[in-house]
Coordinates of N, CA and C in Angstrom, one line a residue:
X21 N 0.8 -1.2 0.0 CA 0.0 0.0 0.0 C 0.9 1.3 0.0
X22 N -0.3 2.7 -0.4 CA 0.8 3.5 -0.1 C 1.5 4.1 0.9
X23 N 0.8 4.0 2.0 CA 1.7 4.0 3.7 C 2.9 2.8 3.6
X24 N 2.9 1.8 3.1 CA 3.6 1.0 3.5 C 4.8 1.1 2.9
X25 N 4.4 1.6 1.4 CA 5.8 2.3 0.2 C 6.4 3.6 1.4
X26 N 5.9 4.5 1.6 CA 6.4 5.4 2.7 C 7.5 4.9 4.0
X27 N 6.7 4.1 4.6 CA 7.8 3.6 5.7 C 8.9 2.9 5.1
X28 N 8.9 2.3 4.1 CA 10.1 1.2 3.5 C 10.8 2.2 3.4
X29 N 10.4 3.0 2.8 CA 11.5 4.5 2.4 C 12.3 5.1 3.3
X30 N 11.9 5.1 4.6 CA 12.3 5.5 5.5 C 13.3 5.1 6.2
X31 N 13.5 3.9 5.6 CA 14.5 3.0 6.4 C 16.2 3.5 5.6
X32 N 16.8 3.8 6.3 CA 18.1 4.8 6.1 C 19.1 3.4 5.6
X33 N 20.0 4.0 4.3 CA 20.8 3.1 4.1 C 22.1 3.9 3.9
X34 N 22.6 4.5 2.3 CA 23.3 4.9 2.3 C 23.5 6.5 2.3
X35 N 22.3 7.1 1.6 CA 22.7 8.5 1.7 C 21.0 8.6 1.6
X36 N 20.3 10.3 1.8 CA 19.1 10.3 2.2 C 18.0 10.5 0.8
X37 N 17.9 10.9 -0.4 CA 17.4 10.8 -1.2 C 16.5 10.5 -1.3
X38 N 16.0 9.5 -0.6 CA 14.8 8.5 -0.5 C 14.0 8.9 0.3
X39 N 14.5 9.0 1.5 CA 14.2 9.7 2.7 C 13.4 11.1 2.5
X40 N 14.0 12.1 2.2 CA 13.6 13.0 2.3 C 12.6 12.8 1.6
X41 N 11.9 12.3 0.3 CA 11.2 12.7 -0.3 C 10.3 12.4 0.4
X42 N 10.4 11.1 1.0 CA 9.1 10.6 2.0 C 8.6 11.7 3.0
X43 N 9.4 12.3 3.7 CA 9.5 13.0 4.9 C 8.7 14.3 4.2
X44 N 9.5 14.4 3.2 CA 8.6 15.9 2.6 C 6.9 15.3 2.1
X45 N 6.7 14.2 1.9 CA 5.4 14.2 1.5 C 4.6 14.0 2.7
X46 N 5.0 13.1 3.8 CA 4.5 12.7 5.1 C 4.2 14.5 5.4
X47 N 5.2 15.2 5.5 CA 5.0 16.7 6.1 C 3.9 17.4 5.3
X48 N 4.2 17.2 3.9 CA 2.7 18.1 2.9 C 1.3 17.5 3.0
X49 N 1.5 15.8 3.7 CA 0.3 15.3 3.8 C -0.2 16.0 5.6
X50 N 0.5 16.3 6.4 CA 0.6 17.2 7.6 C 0.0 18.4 7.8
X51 N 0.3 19.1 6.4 CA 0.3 20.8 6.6 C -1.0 21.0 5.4
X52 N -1.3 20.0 4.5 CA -2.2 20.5 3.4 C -3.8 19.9 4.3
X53 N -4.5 21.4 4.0 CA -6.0 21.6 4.7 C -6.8 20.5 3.8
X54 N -6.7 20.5 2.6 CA -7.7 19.9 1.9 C -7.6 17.9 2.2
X55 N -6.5 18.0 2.7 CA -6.7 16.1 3.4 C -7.3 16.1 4.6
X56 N -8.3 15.2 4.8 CA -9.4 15.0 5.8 C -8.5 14.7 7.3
X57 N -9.0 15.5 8.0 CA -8.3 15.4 9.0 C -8.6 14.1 9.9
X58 N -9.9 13.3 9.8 CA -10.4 12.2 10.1 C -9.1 10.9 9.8
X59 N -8.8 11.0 8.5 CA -8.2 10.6 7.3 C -6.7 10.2 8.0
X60 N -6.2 11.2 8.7 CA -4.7 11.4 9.0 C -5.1 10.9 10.4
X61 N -5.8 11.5 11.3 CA -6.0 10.6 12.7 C -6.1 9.3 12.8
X62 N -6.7 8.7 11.5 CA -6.9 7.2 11.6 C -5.5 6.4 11.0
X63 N -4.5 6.6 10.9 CA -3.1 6.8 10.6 C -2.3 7.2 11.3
X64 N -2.5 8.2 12.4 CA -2.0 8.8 13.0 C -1.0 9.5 13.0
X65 N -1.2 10.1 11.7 CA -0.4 11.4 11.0 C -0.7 12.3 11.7
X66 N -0.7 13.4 13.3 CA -1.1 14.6 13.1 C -0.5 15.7 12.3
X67 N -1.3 16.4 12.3 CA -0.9 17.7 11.2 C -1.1 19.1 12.0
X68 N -1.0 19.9 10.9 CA -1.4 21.2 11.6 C -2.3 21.4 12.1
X69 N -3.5 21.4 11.5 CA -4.6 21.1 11.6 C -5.5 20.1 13.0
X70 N -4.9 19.3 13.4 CA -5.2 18.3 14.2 C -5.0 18.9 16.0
X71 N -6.3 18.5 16.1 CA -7.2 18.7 17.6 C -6.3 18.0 18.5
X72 N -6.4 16.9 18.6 CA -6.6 15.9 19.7 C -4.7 15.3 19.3
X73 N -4.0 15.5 20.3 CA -2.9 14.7 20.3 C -2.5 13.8 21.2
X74 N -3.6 13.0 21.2 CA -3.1 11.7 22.5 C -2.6 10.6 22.3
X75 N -1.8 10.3 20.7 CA -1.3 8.9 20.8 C -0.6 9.4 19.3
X76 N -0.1 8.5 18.5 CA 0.7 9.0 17.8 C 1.2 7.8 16.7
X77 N 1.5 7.9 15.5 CA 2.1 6.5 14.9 C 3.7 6.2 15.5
X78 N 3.9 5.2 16.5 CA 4.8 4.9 16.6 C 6.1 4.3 16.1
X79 N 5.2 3.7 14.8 CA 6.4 3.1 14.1 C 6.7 4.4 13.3
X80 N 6.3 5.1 13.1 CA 6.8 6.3 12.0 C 7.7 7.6 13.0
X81 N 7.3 7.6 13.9 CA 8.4 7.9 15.3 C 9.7 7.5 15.3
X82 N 9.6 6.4 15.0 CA 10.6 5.5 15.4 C 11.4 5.3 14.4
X83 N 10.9 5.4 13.1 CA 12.1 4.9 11.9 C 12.5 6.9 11.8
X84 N 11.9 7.9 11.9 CA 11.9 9.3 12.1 C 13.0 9.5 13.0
X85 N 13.3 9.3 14.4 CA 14.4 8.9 15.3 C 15.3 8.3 15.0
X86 N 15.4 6.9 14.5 CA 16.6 6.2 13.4 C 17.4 7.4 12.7
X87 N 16.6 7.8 11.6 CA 17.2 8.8 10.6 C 17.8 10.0 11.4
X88 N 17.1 10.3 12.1 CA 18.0 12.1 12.7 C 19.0 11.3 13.5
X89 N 19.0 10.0 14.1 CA 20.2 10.1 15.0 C 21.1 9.7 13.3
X90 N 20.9 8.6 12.6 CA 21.8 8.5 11.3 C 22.1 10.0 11.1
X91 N 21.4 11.1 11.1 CA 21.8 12.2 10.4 C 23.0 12.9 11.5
X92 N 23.1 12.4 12.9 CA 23.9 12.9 13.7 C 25.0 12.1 14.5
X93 N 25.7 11.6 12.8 CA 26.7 10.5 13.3 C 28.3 11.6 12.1
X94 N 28.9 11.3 12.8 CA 30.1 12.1 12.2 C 30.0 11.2 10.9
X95 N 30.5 12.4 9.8 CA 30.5 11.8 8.1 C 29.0 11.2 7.9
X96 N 28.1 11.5 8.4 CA 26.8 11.5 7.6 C 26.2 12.2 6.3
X97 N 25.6 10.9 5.7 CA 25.5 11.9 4.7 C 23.7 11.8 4.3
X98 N 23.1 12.2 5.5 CA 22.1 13.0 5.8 C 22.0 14.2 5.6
X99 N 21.3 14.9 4.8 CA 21.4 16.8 5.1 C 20.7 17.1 5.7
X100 N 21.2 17.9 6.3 CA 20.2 19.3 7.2 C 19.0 19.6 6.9
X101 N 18.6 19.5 5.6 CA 17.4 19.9 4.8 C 16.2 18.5 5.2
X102 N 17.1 17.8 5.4 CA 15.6 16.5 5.8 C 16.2 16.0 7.4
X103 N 16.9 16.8 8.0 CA 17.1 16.8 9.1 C 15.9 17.7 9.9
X104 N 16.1 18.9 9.4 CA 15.5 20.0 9.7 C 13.8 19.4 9.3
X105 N 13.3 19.2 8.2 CA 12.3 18.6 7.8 C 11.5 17.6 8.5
X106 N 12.4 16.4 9.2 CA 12.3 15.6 10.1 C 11.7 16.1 11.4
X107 N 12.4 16.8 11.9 CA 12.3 18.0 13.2 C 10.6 18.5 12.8
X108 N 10.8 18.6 11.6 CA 9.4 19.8 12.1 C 8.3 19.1 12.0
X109 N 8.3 17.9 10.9 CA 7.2 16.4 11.0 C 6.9 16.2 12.0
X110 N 8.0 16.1 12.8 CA 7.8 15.4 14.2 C 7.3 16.0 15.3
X111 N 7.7 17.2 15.2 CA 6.8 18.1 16.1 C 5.3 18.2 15.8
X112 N 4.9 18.3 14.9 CA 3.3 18.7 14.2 C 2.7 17.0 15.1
X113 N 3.6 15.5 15.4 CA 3.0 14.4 15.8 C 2.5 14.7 17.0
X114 N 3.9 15.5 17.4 CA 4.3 14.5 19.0 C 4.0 16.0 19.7
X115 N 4.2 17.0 19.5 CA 3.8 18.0 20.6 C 2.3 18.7 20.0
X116 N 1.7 19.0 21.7 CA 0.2 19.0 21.7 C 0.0 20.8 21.6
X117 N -1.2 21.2 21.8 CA -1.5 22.7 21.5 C -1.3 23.1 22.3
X118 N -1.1 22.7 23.9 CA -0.2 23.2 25.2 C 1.4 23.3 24.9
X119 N 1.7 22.5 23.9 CA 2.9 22.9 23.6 C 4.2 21.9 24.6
X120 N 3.1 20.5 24.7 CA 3.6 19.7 25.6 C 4.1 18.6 25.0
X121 N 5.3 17.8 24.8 CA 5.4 16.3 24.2 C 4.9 15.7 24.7
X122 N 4.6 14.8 23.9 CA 3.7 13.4 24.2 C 4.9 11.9 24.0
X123 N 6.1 12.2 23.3 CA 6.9 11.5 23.1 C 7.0 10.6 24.6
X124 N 7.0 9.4 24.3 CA 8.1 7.9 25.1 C 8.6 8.3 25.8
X125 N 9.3 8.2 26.8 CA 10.9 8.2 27.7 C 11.9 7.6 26.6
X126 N 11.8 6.7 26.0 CA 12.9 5.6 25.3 C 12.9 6.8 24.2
X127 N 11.7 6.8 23.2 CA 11.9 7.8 22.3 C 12.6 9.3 22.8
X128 N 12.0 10.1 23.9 CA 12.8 11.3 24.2 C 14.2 10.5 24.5
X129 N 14.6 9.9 24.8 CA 16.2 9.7 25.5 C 17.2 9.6 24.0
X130 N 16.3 8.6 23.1 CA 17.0 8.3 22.2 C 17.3 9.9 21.0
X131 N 16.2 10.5 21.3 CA 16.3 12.0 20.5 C 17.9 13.1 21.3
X132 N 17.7 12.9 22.6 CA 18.5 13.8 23.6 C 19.6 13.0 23.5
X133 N 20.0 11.8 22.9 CA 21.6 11.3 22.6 C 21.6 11.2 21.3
X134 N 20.8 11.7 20.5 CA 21.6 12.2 18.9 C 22.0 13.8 19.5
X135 N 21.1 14.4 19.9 CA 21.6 15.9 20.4 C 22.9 16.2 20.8
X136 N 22.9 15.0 22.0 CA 24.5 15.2 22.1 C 25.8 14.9 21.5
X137 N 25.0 13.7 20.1 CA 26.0 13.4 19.7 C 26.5 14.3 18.5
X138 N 25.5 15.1 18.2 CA 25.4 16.5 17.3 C 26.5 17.5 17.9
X139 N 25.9 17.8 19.0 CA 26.7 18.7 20.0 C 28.6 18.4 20.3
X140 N 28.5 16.8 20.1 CA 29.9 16.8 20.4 C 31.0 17.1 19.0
X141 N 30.0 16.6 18.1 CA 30.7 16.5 16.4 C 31.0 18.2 16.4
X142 N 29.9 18.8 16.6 CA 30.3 20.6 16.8 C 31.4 20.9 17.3
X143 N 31.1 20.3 18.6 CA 32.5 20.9 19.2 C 33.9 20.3 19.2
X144 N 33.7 19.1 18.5 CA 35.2 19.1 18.1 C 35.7 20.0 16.6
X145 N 34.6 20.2 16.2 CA 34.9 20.9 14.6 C 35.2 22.5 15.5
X146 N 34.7 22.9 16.4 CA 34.5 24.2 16.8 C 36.0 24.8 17.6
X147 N 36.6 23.1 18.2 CA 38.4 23.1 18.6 C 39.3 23.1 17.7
X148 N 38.9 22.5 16.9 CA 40.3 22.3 15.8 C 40.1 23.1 14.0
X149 N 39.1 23.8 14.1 CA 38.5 24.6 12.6 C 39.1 25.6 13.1
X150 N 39.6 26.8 12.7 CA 39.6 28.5 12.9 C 38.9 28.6 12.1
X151 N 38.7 27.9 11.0 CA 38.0 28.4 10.3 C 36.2 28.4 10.6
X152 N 36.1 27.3 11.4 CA 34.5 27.4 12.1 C 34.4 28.9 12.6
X153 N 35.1 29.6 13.2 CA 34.8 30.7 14.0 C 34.9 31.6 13.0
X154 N 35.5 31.7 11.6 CA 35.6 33.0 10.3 C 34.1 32.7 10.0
X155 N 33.4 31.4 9.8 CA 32.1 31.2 9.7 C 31.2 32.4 10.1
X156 N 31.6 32.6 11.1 CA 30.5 33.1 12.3 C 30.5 34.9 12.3
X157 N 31.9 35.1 12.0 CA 31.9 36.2 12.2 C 31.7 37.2 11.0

């Protein structure tokens, strides 16, 4: 089916191509008004759009988490652009109109150790680059 072509996609191999496309259509299937919002709850896609955020597609969470931590492994060749894309999919699931996550313990832990593994790859580029800091300025 076509959900099922979607998650296969999602499964990270060598570089993101595949990926993103999925992520960008999961996200336009998210943010576009004219798909029944019934439609995406029963899938549990939320979107922009969407009321009620009490549960959430797990498996699409979870292969979503795979990829960004893949995207936050030194020499990844994930981009930013479906990193970033990823990030904002996932927010429209998993945080409610309180502005509260609904995410796992296992899922938030596993997102807060790509972060740091993000953070460490920075800061070794941020010790040994001068040129990271002409970046900036």
């Amino acid at each position: 089916s076509f959900l099922a072509a979607l998650f296969h996609f999602l499964d990270f191999s060598d570089n993101d191509y595949i990926q993103l496309f999925s992520v960008a259509l999961i996200y336009a299937m998210q943010m576009n008004q004219g798909i029944n919002k019934e439609l995406l709850n029963s899938v549990q896609f939320h979107g922009k759009n969407s009321e009620e955020k009490d549960f959430y597609n797990t498996e699409l969470v979870d292969k979503y988490i795979r990829l960004i931590t893949a995207g936050c492994q030194y020499a990844s060749r994930v981009r930013l652009v479906t990193l970033e894309l990823l990030i904002v999919s996932l927010k429209l699931m998993v945080v409610n109109k309180d502005n509260v996550s609904i995410l796992k313990d296992g899922q938030l832990a596993a997102l807060e150790g790509a972060r740091e593994d993000s953070t460490l790859i920075l800061r070794n580029f941020y010790k040994s680059e001068e040129i990271f800091l002409d970046m900036f300025e």
